[in-house]
Coordinates of C-alpha atoms and ligand atoms in Angstrom, one line a residue:
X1 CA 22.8 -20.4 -4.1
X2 CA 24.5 -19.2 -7.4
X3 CA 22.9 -20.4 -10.7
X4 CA 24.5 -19.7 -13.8
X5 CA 22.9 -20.0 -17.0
X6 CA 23.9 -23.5 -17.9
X7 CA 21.7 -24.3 -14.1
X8 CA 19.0 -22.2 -14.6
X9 CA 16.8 -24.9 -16.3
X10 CA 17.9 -27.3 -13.5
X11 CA 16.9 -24.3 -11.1
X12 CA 13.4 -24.0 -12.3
X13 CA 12.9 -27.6 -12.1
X14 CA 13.5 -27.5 -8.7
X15 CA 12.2 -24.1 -7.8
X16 CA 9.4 -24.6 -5.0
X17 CA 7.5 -21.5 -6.2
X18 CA 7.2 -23.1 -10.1
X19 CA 3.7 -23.4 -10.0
X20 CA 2.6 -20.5 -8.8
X21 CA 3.6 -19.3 -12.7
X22 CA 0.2 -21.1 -13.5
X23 CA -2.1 -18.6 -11.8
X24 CA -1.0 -15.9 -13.7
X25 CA -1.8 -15.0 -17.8
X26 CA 1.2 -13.9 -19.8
X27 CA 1.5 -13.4 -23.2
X28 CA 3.8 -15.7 -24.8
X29 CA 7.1 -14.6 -26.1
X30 CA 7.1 -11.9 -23.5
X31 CA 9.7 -11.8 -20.4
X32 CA 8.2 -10.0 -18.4
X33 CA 10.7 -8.0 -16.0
X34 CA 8.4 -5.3 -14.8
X35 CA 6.3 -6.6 -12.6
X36 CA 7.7 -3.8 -10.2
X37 CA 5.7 -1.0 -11.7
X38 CA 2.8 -3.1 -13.1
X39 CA 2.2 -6.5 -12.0
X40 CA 0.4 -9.4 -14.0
X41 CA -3.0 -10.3 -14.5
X42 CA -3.9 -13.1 -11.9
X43 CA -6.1 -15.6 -13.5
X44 CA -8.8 -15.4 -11.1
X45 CA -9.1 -11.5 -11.2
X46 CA -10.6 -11.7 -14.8
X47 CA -13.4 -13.9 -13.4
X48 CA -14.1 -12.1 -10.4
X49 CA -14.2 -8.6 -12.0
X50 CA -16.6 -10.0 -14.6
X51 CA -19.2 -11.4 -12.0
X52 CA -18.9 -7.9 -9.6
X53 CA -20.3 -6.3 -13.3
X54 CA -22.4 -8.9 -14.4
X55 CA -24.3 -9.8 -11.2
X56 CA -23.1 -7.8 -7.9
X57 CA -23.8 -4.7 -10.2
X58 CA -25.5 -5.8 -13.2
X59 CA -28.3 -7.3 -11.4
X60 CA -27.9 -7.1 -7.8
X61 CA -27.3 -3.4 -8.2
X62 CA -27.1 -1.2 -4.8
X63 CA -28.1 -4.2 -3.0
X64 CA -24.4 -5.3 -3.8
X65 CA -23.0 -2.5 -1.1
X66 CA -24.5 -5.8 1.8
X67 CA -25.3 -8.4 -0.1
X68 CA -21.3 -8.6 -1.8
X69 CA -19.9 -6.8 1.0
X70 CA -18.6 -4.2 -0.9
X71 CA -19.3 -1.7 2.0
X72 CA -15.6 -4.1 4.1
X73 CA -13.6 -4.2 1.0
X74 CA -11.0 -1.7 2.1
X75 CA -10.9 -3.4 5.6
X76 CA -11.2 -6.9 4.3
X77 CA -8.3 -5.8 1.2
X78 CA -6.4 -4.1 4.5
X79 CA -6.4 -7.4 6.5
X80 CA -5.1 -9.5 3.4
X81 CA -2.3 -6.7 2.6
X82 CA -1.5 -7.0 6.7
X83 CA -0.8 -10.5 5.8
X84 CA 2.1 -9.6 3.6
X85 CA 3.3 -6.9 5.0
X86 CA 3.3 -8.3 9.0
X87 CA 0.8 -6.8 10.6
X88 CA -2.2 -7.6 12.6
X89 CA -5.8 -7.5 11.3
X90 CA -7.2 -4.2 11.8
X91 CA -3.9 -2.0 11.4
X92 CA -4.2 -1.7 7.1
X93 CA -6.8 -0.5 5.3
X94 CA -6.8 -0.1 0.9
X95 CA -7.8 3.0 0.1
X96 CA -6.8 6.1 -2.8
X97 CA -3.2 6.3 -3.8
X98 CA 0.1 6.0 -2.6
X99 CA 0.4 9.7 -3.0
X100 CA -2.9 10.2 -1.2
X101 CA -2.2 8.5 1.6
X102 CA 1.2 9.7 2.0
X103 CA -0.6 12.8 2.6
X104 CA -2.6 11.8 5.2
X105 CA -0.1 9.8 7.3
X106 CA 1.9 12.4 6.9
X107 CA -0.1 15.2 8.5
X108 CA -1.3 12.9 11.3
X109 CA 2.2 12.5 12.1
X110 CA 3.5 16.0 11.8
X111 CA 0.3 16.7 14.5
X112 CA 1.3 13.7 17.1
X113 CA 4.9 15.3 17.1
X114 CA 4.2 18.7 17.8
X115 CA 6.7 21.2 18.3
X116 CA 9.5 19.4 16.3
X117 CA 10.0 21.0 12.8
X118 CA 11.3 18.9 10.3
X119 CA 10.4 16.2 8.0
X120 CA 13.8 14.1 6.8
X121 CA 13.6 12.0 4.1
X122 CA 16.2 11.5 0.6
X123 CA 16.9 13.1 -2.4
X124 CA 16.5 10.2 -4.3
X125 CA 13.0 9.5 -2.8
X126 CA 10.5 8.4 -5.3
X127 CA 9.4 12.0 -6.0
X128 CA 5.8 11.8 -5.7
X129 CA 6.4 11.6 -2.0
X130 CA 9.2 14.8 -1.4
X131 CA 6.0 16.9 -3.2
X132 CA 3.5 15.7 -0.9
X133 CA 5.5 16.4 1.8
X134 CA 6.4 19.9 0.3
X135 CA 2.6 20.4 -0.2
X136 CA 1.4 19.0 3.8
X137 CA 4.0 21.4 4.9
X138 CA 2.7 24.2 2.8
X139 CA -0.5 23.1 4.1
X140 CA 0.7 23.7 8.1
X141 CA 1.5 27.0 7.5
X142 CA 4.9 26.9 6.1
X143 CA 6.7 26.2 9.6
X144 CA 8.0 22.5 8.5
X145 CA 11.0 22.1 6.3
X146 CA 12.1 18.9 4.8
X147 CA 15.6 17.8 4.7
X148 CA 17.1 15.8 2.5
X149 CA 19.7 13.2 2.8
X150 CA 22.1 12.9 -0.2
X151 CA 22.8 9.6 0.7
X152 CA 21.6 6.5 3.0
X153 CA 25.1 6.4 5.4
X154 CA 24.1 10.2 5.8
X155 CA 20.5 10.0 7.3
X156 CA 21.7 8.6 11.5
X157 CA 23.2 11.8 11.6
X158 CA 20.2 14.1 10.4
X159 CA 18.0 12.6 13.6
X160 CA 17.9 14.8 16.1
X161 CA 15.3 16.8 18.6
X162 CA 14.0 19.0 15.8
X163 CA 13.0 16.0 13.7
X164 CA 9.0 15.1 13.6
X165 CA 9.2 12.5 11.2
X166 CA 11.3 10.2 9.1
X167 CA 9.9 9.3 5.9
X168 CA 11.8 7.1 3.4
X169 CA 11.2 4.5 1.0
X170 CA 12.1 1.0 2.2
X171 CA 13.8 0.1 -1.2
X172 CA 14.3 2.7 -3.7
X173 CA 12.3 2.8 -6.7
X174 CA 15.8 4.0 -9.0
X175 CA 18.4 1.7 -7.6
X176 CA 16.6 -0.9 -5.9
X177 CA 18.8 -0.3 -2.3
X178 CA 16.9 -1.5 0.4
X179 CA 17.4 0.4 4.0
X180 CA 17.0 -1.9 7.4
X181 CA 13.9 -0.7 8.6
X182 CA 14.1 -1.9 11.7
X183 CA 17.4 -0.2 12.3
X184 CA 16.5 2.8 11.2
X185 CA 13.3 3.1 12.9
X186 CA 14.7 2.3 16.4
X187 CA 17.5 5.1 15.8
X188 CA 14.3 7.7 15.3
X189 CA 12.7 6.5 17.9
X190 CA 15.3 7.1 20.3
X191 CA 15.2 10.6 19.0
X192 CA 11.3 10.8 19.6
X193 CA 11.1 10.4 16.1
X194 CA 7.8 8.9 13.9
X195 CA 8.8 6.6 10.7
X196 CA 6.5 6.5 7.8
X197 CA 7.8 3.8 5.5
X198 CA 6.6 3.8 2.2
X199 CA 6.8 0.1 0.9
X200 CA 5.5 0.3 -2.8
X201 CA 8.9 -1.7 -3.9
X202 CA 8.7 -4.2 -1.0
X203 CA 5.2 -5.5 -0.4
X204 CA 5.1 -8.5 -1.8
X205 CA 8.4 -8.3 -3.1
X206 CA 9.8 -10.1 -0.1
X207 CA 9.1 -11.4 4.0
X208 CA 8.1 -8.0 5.7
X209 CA 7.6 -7.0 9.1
X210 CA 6.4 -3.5 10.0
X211 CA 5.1 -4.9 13.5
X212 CA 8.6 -5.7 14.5
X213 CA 10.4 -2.9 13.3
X214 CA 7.7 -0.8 14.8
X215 CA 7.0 1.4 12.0
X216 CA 4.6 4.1 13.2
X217 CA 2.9 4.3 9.8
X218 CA 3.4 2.6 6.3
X219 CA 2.1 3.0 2.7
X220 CA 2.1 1.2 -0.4
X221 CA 0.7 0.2 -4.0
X222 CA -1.5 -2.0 -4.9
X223 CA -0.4 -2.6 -8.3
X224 CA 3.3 -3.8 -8.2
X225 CA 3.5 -6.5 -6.4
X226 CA 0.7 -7.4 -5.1
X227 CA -0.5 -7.6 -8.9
X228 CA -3.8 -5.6 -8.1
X229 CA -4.4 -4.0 -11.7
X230 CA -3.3 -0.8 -13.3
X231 CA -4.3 2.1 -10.8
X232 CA -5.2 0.0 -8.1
X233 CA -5.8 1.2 -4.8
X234 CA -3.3 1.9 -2.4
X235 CA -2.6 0.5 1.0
X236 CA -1.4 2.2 4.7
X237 CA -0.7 0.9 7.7
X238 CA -1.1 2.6 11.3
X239 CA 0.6 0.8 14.1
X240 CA -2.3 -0.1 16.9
X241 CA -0.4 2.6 19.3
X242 CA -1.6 5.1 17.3
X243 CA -4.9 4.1 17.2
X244 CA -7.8 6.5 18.3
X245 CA -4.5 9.4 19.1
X246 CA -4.4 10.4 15.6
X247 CA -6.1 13.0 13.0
X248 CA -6.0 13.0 9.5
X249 CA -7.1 16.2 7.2
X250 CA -9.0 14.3 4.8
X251 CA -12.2 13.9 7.3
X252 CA -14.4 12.0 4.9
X253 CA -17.7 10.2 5.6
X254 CA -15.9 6.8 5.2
X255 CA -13.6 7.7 8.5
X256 CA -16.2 8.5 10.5
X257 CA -17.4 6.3 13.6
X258 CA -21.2 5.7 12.1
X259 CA -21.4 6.8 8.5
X260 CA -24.9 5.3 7.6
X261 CA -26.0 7.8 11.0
X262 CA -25.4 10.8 8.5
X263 CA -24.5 12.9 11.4
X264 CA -23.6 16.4 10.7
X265 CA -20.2 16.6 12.8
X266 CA -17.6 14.3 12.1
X267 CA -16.1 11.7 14.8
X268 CA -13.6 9.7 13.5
X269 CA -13.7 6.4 14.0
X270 CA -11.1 5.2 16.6
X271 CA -9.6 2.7 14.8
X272 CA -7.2 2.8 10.9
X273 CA -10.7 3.3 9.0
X274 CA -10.1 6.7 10.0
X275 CA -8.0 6.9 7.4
X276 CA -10.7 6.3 4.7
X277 CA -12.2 8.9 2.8
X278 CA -15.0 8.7 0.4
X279 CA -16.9 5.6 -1.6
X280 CA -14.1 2.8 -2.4
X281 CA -13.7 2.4 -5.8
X282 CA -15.4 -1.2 -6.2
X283 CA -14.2 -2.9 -9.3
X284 CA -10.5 -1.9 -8.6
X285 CA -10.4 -3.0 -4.7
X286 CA -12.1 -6.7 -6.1
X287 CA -9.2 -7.1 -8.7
X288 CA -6.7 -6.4 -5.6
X289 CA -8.6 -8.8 -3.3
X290 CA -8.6 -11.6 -5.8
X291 CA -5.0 -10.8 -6.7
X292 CA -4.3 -11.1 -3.0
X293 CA -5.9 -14.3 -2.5
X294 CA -2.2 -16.7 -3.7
X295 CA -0.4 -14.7 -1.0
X296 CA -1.6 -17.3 1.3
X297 CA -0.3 -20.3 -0.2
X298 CA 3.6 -18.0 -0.4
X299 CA 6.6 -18.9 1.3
X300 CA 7.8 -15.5 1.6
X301 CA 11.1 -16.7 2.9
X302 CA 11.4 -19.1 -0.6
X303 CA 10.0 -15.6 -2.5
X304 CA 12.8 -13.7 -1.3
X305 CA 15.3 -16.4 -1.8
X306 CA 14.3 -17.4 -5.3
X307 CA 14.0 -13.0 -5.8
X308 CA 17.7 -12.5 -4.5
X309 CA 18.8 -15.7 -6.8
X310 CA 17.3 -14.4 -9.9
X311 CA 19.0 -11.1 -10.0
X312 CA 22.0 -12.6 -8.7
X313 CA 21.8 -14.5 -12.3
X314 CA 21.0 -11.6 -13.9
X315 CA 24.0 -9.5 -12.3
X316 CA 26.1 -12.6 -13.4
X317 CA 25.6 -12.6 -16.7
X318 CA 25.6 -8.9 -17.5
X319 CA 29.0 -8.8 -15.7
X320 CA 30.6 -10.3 -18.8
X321 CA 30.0 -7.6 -21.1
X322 CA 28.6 -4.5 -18.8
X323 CA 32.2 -2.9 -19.2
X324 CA 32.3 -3.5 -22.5
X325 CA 29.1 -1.8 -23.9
X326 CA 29.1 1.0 -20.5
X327 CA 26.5 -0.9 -18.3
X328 CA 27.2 0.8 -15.0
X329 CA 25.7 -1.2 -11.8
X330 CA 23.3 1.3 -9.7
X331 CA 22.2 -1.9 -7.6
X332 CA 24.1 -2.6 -4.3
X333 CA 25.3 -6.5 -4.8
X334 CA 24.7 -7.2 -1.2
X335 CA 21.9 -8.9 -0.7
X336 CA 20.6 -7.4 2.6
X337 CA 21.2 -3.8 0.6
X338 CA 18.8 -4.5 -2.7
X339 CA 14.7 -5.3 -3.3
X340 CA 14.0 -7.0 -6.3
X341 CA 15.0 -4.9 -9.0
X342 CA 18.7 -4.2 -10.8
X343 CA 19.2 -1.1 -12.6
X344 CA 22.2 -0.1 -15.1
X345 CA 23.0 3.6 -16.0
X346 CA 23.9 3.8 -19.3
X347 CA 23.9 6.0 -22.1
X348 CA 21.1 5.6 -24.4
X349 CA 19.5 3.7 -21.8
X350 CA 15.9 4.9 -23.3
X351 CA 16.5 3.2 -26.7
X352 CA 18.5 0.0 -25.4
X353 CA 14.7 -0.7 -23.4
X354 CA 13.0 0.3 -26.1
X355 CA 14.7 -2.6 -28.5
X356 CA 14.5 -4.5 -25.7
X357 CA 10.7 -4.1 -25.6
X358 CA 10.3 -4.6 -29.6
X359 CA 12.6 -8.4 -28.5
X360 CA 10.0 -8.9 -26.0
X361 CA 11.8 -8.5 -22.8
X362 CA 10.1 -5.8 -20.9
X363 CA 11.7 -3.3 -18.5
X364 CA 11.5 0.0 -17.9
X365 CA 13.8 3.6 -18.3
X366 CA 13.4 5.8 -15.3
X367 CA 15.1 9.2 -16.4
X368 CA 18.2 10.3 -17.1
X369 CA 19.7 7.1 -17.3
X370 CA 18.8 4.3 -15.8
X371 CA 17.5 0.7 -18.0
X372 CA 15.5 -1.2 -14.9
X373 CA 14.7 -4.6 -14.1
X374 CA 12.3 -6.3 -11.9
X375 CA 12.4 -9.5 -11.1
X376 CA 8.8 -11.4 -9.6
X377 CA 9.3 -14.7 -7.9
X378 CA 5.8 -15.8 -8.7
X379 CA 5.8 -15.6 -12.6
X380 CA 9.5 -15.2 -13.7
X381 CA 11.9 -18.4 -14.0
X382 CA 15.5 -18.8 -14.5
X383 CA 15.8 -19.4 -17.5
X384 CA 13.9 -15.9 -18.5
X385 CA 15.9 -14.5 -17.4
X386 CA 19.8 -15.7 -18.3
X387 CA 17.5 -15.3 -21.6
X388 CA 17.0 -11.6 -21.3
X389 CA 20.8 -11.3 -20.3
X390 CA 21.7 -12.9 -23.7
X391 CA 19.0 -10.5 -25.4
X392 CA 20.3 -7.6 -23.5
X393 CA 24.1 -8.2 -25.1
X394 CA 22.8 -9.6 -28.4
X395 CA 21.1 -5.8 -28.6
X396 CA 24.3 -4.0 -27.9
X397 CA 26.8 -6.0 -29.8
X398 CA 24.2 -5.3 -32.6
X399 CA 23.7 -2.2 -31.7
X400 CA 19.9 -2.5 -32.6
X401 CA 18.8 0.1 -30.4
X402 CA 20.1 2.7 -33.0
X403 CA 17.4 3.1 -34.5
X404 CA 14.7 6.9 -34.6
X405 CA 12.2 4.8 -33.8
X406 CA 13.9 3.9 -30.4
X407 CA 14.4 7.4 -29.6
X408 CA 11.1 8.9 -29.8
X409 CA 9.9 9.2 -25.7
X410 CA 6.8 7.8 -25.0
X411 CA 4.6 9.7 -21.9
X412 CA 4.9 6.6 -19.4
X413 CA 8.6 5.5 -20.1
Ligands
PLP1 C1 8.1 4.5 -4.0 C2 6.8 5.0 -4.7 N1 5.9 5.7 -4.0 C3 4.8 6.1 -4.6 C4 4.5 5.8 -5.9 C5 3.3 6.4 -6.6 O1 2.1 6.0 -6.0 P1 0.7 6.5 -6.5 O2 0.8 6.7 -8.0 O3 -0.2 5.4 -6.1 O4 0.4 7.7 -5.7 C6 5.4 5.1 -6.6 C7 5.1 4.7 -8.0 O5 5.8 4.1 -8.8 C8 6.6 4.6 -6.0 O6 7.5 3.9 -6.7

């Protein structure tokens, strides 16, 4: 499908994912193109936060841990998340952070491939995951060593016997390139290799299947996406073969196979609770399950097409004057090779978001160079987003982003 900008009203008009736009709040005059870091506010979640403070805690106090069921939310979050993802009930769970459970799929892994030293993953892996690796492995005693590829073409030929575990982000959080999971988990696995795929730029983002591709283990955030709130919890995913065979460090009361028996040695339980820790954190995991409730009602194979179509738009229109102003592409162009995100390098990429922001289209900078742009079926329409293109070249011609104020970094950029 290619929509230009003289289409894209047509487009929406036609668009069978229009009204989903409805059951999210957004501020008008925004365009919103960063719902890949932090996704909107669901209209239901507002309600449903409100009544787990006003009456499952306000009044119903510790009673609420039954009587609300706040004692299943990371299994009942876990089995909605499965949904998206493609996985069976039972294999997800929402708990912590990305980072934090990275951590503790990582060391069960490491320990069901003994013997084999080395973690590979990428360079330009979202970096939060290349330190918790560099921290598990300092944890084991120093004998792992990670290494990374410099480039996707280049990771086939760092599998081999020595490898324990292939860890790699399904689309990358900087460029947007999207690896074949299935493909690259069946090439580890014929090495005897585990995958952990971290999928914090793909749930929800677009069809999944981590029970096909046989990922051993998967992570991923709650609040891109899956539009779960700021600091929402995290999700992972243990394939059912790894059920009951595995450890993980982080032995909390939560994993074990009868908390509420307060037994003083730990059994885990045999199943992914294992992989909980301590009390959930209540009012984040009922924004996520609210904001998870739409994903029902998604046709993820119309999400993905509709995501695919709007960058393609986007790419389009930038094409005409990216030379021009030193917009440099960082996002492949084929579709099976990007998420749903482009990113330009540039010089003074920081200010040209920043006067971006102060028009009202918001994207993000990820250092040294890189203006990015995320692009949610659910919420964002055509006509956004040739919009945003137009602002976007308006900005440079202009060059309004010369300006102090544009150039003073902010802590979250
Ligand atoms: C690929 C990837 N992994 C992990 C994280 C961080 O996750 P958390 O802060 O939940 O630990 C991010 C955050 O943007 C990310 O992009």
């Amino acid at each position: 499908m290619t929509i230009d900008s003289n289409a894209a009203q047509e487009a929406d008009e036609t668009d069978p994912l229009r009204s989903f736009r409805d059951r999210f709040e957004l501020p008008e005059g925004v365009i919103y193109l960063d719902g890949n870091s932090l996704g909107a506010l669901p209209k239901g979640v507002r309600e449903r936060v409100a009544h787990a403070i006003g009456t499952e805690w306000g009044t119903d106090l510790i009673r609420s841990w039954n009587s609300a069921e706040w004692v299943n939310l990371p299994q009942k979050v876990g089995n909605r998340i499965a949904r998206v993802i493609g996985a069976k009930a039972g294999t997800v769970v929402a708990a912590d952070s990305t980072s934090v459970n990275l951590f503790k799929v990582l060391s069960a892994a490491l320990n069901l491939n003994p013997g084999r030293r080395t973690i590979v993953s990428e360079r330009e892996n979202f970096p939060t995951d290349l330190y918790i690796a560099e921290g598990v492995a300092r944890q084991l005693g120093g004998k792992h060593g990670l290494v990374l590829a410099d480039a996707p073409q280049d990771i086939p030929a760092l599998l081999d016997e020595d490898v324990a575990v292939l860890m790699l982000t399904h689309v990358n959080y900087r460029t947007g390139y999207r690896h074949d999971m299935a493909e690259l988990t069946k090439a580890a696995h014929e090495k005897g290799i585990l995958t952990i795929w971290d999928l914090a730029h793909s749930a929800g983002a677009m069809a999944l299947d981590v029970e096909a591709a046989q990922a051993d283990f998967a992570i991923g955030c709650g609040y891109k996406y899956l539009n779960g709130g700021p600091g929402a919890p995290a999700f992972l995913y243990v394939d059912p073969r790894h059920h009951g065979g595995f450890r993980q460090p982080l032995s909390g009361w939560f994993g074990h196979r009868v908390p509420f028996e307060f037994e003083p040695g730990y059994v885990p339980s045999g199943g992914v609770e294992q992989y909980l820790c301590g009390t959930p954190p209540v009012l984040g995991m009922v924004a996520l399950d609210e904001a998870l409730a739409l994903w029902d009602e998604v046709d993820m194979d119309a999400l993905r097409r509709k995501s695919l179509a709007l960058a393609e738009l986007f790419m389009r229109e930038i094409d005409a004057f990216a030379d021009e102003f030193g917009l440099r592409l960082v996002t492949p162009r084929e579709a099976d090779k990007r998420g749903s995100q482009v990113s330009y390098a540039c010089e003074n990429g920081y200010a040209i978001m920043q006067a971006l922001i102060a028009r009202g289209v918001i994207g993000d900078f990820r250092a040294p160079d890189i203006i990015r742009f995320g692009f949610t079926p659910l919420y964002l329409n055509y006509a956004e987003v040739a919009q945003a293109a137009s602002i976007l070249r308006a900005i440079l011609e202009e060059r309004a982003w010369d300006r102090p104020e544009y150039k003073v970094r902010t802590a979250v950029t």
